[in-house]
Coordinates of C-alpha atoms in Angstrom, one line a residue:
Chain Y
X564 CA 261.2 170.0 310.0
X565 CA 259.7 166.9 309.9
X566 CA 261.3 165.2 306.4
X567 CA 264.8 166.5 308.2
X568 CA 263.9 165.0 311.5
X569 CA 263.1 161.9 309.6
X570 CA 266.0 161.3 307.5
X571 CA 267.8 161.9 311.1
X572 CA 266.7 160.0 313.6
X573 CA 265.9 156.8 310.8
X574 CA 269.4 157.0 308.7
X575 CA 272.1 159.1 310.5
X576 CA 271.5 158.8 314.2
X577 CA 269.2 156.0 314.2
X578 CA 267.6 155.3 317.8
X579 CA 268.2 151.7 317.4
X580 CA 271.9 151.3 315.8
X581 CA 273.7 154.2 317.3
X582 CA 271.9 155.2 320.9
X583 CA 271.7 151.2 321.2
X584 CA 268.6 151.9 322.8
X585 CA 265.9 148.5 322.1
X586 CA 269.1 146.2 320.7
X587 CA 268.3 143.5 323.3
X588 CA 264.6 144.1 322.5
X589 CA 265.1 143.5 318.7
X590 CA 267.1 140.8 318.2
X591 CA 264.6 138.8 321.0
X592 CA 262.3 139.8 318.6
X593 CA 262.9 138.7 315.6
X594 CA 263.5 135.0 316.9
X595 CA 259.8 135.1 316.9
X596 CA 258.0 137.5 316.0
X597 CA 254.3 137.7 317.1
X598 CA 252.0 140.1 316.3
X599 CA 254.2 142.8 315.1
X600 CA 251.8 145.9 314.4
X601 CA 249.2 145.7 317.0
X602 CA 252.9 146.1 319.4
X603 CA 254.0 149.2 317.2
X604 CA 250.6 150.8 317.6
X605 CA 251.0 150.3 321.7
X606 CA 254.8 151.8 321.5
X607 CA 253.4 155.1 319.6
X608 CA 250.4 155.8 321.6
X609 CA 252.0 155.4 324.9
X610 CA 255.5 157.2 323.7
X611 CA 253.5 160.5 322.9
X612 CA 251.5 160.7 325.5
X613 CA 254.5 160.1 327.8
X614 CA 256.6 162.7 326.2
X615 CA 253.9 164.8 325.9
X616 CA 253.2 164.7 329.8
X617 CA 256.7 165.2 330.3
X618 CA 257.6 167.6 328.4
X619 CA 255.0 170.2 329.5
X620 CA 256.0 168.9 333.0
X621 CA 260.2 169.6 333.0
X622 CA 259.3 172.9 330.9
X623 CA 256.7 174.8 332.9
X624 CA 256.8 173.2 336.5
X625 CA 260.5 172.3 337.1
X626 CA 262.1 174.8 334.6
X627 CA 261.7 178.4 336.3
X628 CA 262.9 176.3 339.9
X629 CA 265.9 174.9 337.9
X630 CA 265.2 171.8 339.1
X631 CA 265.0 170.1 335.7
X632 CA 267.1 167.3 336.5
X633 CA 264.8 165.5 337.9
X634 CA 262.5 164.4 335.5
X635 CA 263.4 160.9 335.0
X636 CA 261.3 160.6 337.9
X637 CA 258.1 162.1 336.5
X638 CA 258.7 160.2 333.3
X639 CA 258.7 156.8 334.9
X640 CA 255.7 157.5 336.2
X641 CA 253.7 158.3 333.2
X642 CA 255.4 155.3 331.7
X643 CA 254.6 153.0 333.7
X644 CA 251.1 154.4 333.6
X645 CA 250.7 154.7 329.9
X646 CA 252.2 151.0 329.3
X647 CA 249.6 149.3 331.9
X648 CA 246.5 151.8 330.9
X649 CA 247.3 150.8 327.2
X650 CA 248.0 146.8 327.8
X651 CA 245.2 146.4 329.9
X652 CA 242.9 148.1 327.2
X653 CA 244.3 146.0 324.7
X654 CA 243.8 143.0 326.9
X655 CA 239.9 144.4 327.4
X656 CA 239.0 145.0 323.7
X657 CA 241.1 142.5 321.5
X658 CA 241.8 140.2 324.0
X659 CA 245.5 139.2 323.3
X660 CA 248.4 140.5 325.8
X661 CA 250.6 143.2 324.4
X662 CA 252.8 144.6 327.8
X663 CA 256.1 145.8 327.3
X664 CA 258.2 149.2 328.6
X665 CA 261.4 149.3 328.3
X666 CA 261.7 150.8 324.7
X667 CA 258.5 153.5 325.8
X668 CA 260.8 154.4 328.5
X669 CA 264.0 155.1 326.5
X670 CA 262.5 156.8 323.4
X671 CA 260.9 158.7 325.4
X672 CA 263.9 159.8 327.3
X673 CA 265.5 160.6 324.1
X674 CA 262.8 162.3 323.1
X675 CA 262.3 164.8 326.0
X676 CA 266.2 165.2 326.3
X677 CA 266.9 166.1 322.8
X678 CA 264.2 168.6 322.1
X679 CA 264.1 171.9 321.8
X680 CA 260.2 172.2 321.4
X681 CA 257.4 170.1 322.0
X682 CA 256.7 169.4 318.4
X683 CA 260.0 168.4 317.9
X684 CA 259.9 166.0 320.8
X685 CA 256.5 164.2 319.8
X686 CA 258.3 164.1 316.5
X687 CA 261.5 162.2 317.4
X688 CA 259.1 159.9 319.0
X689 CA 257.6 159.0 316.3
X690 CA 260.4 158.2 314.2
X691 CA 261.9 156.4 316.5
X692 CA 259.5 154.2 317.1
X693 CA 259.1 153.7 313.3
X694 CA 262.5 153.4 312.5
X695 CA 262.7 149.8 315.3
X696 CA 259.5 148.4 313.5
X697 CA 260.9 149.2 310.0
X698 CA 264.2 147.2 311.4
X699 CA 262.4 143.7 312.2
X700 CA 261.9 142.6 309.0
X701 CA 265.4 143.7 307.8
X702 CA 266.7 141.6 311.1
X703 CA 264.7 138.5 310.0
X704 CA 265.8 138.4 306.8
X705 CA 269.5 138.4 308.0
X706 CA 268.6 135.7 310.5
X707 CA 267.0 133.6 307.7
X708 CA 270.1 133.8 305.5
X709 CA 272.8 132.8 308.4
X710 CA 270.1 129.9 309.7
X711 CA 270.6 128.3 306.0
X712 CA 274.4 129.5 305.8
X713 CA 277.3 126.3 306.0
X714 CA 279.5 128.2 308.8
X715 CA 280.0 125.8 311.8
X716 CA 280.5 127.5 315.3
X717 CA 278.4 128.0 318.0
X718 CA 276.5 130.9 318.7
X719 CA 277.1 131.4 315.0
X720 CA 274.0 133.9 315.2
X721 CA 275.1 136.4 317.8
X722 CA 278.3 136.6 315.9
X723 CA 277.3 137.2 312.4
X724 CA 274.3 139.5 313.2
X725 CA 276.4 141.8 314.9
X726 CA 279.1 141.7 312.5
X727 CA 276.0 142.6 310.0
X728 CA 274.7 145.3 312.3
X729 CA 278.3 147.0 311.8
X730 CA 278.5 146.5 308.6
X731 CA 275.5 148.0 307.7
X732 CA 276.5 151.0 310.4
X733 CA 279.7 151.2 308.0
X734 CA 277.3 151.6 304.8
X735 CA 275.4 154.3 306.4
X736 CA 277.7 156.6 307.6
X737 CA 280.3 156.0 304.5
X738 CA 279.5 159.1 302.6
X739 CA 280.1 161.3 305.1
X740 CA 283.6 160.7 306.0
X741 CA 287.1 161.5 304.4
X742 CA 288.2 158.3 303.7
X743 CA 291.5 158.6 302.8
X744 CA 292.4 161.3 306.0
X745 CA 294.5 159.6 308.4
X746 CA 292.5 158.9 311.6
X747 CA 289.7 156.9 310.1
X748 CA 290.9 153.5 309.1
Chain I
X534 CA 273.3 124.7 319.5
X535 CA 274.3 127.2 321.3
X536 CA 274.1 125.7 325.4
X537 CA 271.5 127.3 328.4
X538 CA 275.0 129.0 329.8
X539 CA 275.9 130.8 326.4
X540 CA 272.7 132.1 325.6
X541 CA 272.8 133.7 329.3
X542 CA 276.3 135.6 328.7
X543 CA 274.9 136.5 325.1
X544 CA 271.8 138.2 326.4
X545 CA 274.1 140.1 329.1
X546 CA 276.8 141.2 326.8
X547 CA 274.0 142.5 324.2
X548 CA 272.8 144.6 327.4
X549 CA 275.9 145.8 327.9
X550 CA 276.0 147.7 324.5
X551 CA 273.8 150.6 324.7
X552 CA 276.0 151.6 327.7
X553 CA 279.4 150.9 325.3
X554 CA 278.4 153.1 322.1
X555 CA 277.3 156.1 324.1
X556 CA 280.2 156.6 326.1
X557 CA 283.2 157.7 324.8
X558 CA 286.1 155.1 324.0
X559 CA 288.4 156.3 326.6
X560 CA 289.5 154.5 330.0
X561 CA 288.6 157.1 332.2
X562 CA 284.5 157.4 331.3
X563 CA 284.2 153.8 331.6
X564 CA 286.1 154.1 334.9
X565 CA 282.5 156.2 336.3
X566 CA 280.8 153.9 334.3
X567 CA 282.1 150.9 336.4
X568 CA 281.9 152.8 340.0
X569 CA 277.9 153.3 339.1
X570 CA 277.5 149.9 338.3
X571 CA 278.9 148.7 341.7
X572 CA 277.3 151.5 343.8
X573 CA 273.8 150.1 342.5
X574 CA 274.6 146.6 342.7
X575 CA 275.4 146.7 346.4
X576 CA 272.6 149.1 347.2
X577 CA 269.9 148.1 345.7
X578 CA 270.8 144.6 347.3
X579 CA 270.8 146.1 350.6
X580 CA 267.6 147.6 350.4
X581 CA 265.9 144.2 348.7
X582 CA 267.4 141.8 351.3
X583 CA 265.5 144.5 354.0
X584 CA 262.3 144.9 352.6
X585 CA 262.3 141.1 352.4
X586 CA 262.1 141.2 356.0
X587 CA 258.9 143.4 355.7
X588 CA 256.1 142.4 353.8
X589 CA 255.5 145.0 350.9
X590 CA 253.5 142.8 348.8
X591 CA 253.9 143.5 345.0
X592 CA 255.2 147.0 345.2
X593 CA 259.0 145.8 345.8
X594 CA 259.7 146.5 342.3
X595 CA 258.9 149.7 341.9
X596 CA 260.0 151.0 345.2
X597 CA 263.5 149.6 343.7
X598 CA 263.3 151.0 340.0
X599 CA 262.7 154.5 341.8
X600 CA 265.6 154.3 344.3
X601 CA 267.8 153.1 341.6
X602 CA 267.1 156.4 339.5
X603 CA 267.3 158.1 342.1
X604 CA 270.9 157.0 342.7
X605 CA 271.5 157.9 339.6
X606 CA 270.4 161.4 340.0
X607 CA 272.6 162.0 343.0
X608 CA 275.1 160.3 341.5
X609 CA 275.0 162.6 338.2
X610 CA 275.0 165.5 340.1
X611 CA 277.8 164.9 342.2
X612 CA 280.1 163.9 339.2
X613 CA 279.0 167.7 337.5
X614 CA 280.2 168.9 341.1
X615 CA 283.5 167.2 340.6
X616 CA 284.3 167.9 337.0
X617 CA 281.4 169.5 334.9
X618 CA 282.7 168.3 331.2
X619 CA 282.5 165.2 332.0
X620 CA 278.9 165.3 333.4
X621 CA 277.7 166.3 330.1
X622 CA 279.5 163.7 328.2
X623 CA 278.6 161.2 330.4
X624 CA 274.9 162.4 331.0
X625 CA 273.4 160.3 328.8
X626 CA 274.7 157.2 329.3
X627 CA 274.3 157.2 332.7
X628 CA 270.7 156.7 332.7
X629 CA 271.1 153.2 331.0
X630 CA 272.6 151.4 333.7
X631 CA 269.5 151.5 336.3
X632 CA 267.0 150.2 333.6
X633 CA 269.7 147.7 332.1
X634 CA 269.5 143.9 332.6
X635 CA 272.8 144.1 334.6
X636 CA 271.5 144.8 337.9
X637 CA 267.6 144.5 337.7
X638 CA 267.8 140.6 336.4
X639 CA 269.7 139.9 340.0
X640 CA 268.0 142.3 341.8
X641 CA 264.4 141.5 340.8
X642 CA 265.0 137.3 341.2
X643 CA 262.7 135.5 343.4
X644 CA 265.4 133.0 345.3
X645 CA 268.1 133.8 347.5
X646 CA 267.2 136.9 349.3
X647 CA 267.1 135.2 352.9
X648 CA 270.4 134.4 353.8
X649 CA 273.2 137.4 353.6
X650 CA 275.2 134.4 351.1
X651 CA 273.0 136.5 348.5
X652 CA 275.6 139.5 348.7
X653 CA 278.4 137.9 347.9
X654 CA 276.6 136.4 344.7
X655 CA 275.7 139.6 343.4
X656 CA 279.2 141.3 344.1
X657 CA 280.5 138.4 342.2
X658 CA 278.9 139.1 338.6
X659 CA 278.8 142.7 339.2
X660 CA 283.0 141.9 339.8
X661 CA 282.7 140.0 336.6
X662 CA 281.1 142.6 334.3
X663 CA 283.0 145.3 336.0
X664 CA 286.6 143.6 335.0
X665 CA 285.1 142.7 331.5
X666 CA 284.0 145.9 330.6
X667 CA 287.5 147.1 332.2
X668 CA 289.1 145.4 329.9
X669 CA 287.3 146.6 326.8
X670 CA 287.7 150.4 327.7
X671 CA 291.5 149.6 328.1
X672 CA 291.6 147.1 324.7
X673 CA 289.4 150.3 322.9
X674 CA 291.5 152.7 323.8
X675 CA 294.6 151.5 323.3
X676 CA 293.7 150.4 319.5
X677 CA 292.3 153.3 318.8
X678 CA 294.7 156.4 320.1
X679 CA 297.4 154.6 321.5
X680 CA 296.8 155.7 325.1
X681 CA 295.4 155.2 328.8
X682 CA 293.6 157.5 330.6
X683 CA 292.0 159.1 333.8
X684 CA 289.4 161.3 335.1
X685 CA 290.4 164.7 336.0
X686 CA 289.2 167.7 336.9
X687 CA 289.0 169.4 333.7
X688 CA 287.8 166.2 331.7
X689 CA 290.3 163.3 330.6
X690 CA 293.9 163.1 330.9
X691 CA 295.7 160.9 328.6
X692 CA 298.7 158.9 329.0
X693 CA 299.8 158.5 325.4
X694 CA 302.2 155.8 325.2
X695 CA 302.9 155.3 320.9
X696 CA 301.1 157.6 318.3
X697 CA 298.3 155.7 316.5
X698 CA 296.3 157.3 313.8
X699 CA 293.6 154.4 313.4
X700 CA 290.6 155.4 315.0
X701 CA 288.3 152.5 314.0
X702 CA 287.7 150.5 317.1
X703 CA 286.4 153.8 319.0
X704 CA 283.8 154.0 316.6
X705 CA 280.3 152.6 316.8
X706 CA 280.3 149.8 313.7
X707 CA 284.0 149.4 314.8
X708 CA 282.2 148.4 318.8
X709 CA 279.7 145.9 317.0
X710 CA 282.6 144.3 315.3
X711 CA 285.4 144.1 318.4
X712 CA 282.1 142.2 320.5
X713 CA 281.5 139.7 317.7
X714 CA 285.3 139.1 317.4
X715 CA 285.5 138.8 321.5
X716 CA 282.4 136.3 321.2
X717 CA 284.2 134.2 318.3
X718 CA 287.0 134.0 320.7
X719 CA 285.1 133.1 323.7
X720 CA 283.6 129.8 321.6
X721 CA 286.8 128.9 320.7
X722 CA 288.0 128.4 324.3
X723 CA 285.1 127.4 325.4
X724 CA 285.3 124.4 322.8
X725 CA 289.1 123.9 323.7
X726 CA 288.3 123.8 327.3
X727 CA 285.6 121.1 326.7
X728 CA 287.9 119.1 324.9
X729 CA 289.7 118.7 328.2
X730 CA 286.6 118.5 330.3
X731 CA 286.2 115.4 328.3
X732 CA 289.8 113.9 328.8
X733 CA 289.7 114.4 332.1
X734 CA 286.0 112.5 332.8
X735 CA 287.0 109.8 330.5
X736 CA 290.6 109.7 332.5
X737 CA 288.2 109.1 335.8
X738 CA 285.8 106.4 334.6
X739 CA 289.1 104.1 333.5

């Protein structure tokens, strides 16, 4: 369950490429890029215990009253909660400031909407949140080449990354498709 | 380099995307799409502009994240009340637009919340996005299947006005690469346009 979940969420459905969900996040990122892991550690740790809150929450409390739909609520809460209990830890024992909740937010959300049990949740969320650290330094190496490349326009950048980020998409998804069905191209 | 004023509409159309590959390509999704995006635009500036009246101290922003999902909710639920297929395709991307940096960047800034001058500011960019992401459902659509469509009842009714069998631009790398090719052609105007910028100052000064 887990290799299958893995080759899932990282290659074919990837939280980051397809759901669009930390785009903004990453390509802010990788401008400068500042202590990398000790921010991956913070996203995982506050992800599952956020999912895992939830999850138990929407199951057994809102479930039986059909009153699922509302759990956005609860998981904003333990978001929030997570994020600031984690950053101020952080802040306590390693004194640098490492505060951000956005991504915790949506992977979680994913998470909690897409699972069937709560293994399965806890599991998306951790692939998810490997597969946008495992993207930075793919992202900086781009950004590296088209800094050094001769093309001349402004916001030369925005442009070329996200013509990479499709073409890449295109690579990933190419041996799955009938390529010469009409439809497709 | 890019200028203060592009790297503003770059970070805005990069938080426009999650909500463009989730939903589905056609004309009528992004029409609920759009109708959310006003709804919390012009509420959530109503209830800032009031509590700036009261003194809430620092808890403004959360009292506004949570009545924004909470919009959201209602919202959702209502559109399953009107047509049911179309709450399920649309339930996920939904719940992007409260947490997006469309309306919490204008609704979370420090200035302008004391004169009622502030609504018509916000209506104006929401009017902005609104029309530009109008225009890419339409130009998505129309490249892809050849058709316009509506919300119905029963889901999605489609207009088709030529058969088209080239479904690339509805697709997700096929999204990535319509934005970049809308950004080259924003720089190119732009640049035009400042060309006559500069014919017209230097036609002042002599």
């Amino acid at each position: 369950m887990v290799l299958s979940n893995l080759i899932f969420y990282i290659f074919s459905a990837s939280c980051i490429l397809v759901y669009g969900v930390g785009i903004k996040d990453l390509l802010l990122t990788v401008e400068n890029p500042k202590n990398v892991f000790l921010y991956s550690v913070k996203t995982l740790l506050s992800t599952i215990c956020t999912v895992i809150l939830t999850w138990v929450i929407s199951t057994y409390v809102l479930g039986p009253k059909s009153l699922s739909d509302i759990f956005p609520f609860f998981l904003l809460f333990f978001a929030l909660t997570f994020s600031i209990l984690l950053s101020f830890l952080f802040k306590l024992l390693l004194k640098k400031e490492i505060s951000e909740f956005v991504l915790t937010f949506f992977i979680a959300f994913l998470a909690v909407n897409e699972s069937t049990t709560l293994l399965h949740g806890i599991i998306i969320a951790i692939v998810a949140t490997i597969g946008f650290y495992a993207l930075i330094p793919i992202f900086y190496a781009i950004k590296y080449r088209i800094n050094i490349s001769l093309v001349n326009i402004e916001l030369k950048k925005a442009i070329l990354i996200l013509v990479s980020i499709g073409i890449i998409l295109i690579l990933l998804f190419a041996y799955n498709i009938s390529w010469f069905n009409f439809g497709v191209i | 380099m890019p200028t203060k004023h592009q790297h503003n509409i770059y970070l805005y159309v990069l938080s426009l995307l999650p909500i463009l590959l989730v939903t589905p390509a056609r004309l009528g999704c992004g029409m609920i799409i759009i109708l959310l995006i006003n709804l919390s635009m012009i509420l959530g500036t109503t209830l800032r502009f009031f509590m700036n009246k009261i003194d809430t101290g620092n808890t403004d922003r959360l009292i506004l994240l949570l009545f924004l999902l909470f919009l959201t909710i209602i919202y959702k639920r209502l559109l399953v009340i009107f047509s049911p297929v179309l709450g399920i395709l649309l339930s996920f991307a939904l719940y992007f637009i409260p947490l997006s940096s469309l309306c919490l960047d204008f609704l979370f800034s420090k200035d302008n919340y004391d004169s009622p001058r502030v609504f018509g500011i916000n209506m104006l960019y929401s009017g902005f996005f609104s029309l530009f992401l109008f225009l890419l459902f339409i130009l998505r659509e129309v490249l892809s299947f050849g058709s316009v469509s509506i919300p119905v009842k029963t889901g999605i009714k489609a207009f088709e006005f030529f058969p088209w069998y080239s479904s690339f631009w509805a697709t997700i790398p096929g999204t990535f690469i319509l934005m970049a090719l809308i950004f080259l052609i924003v720089v190119f105007i732009d640049k035009q346009l400042d060309i006559v910028r500069k014919i017209n100052i230097e036609k002042t000064k002599a």
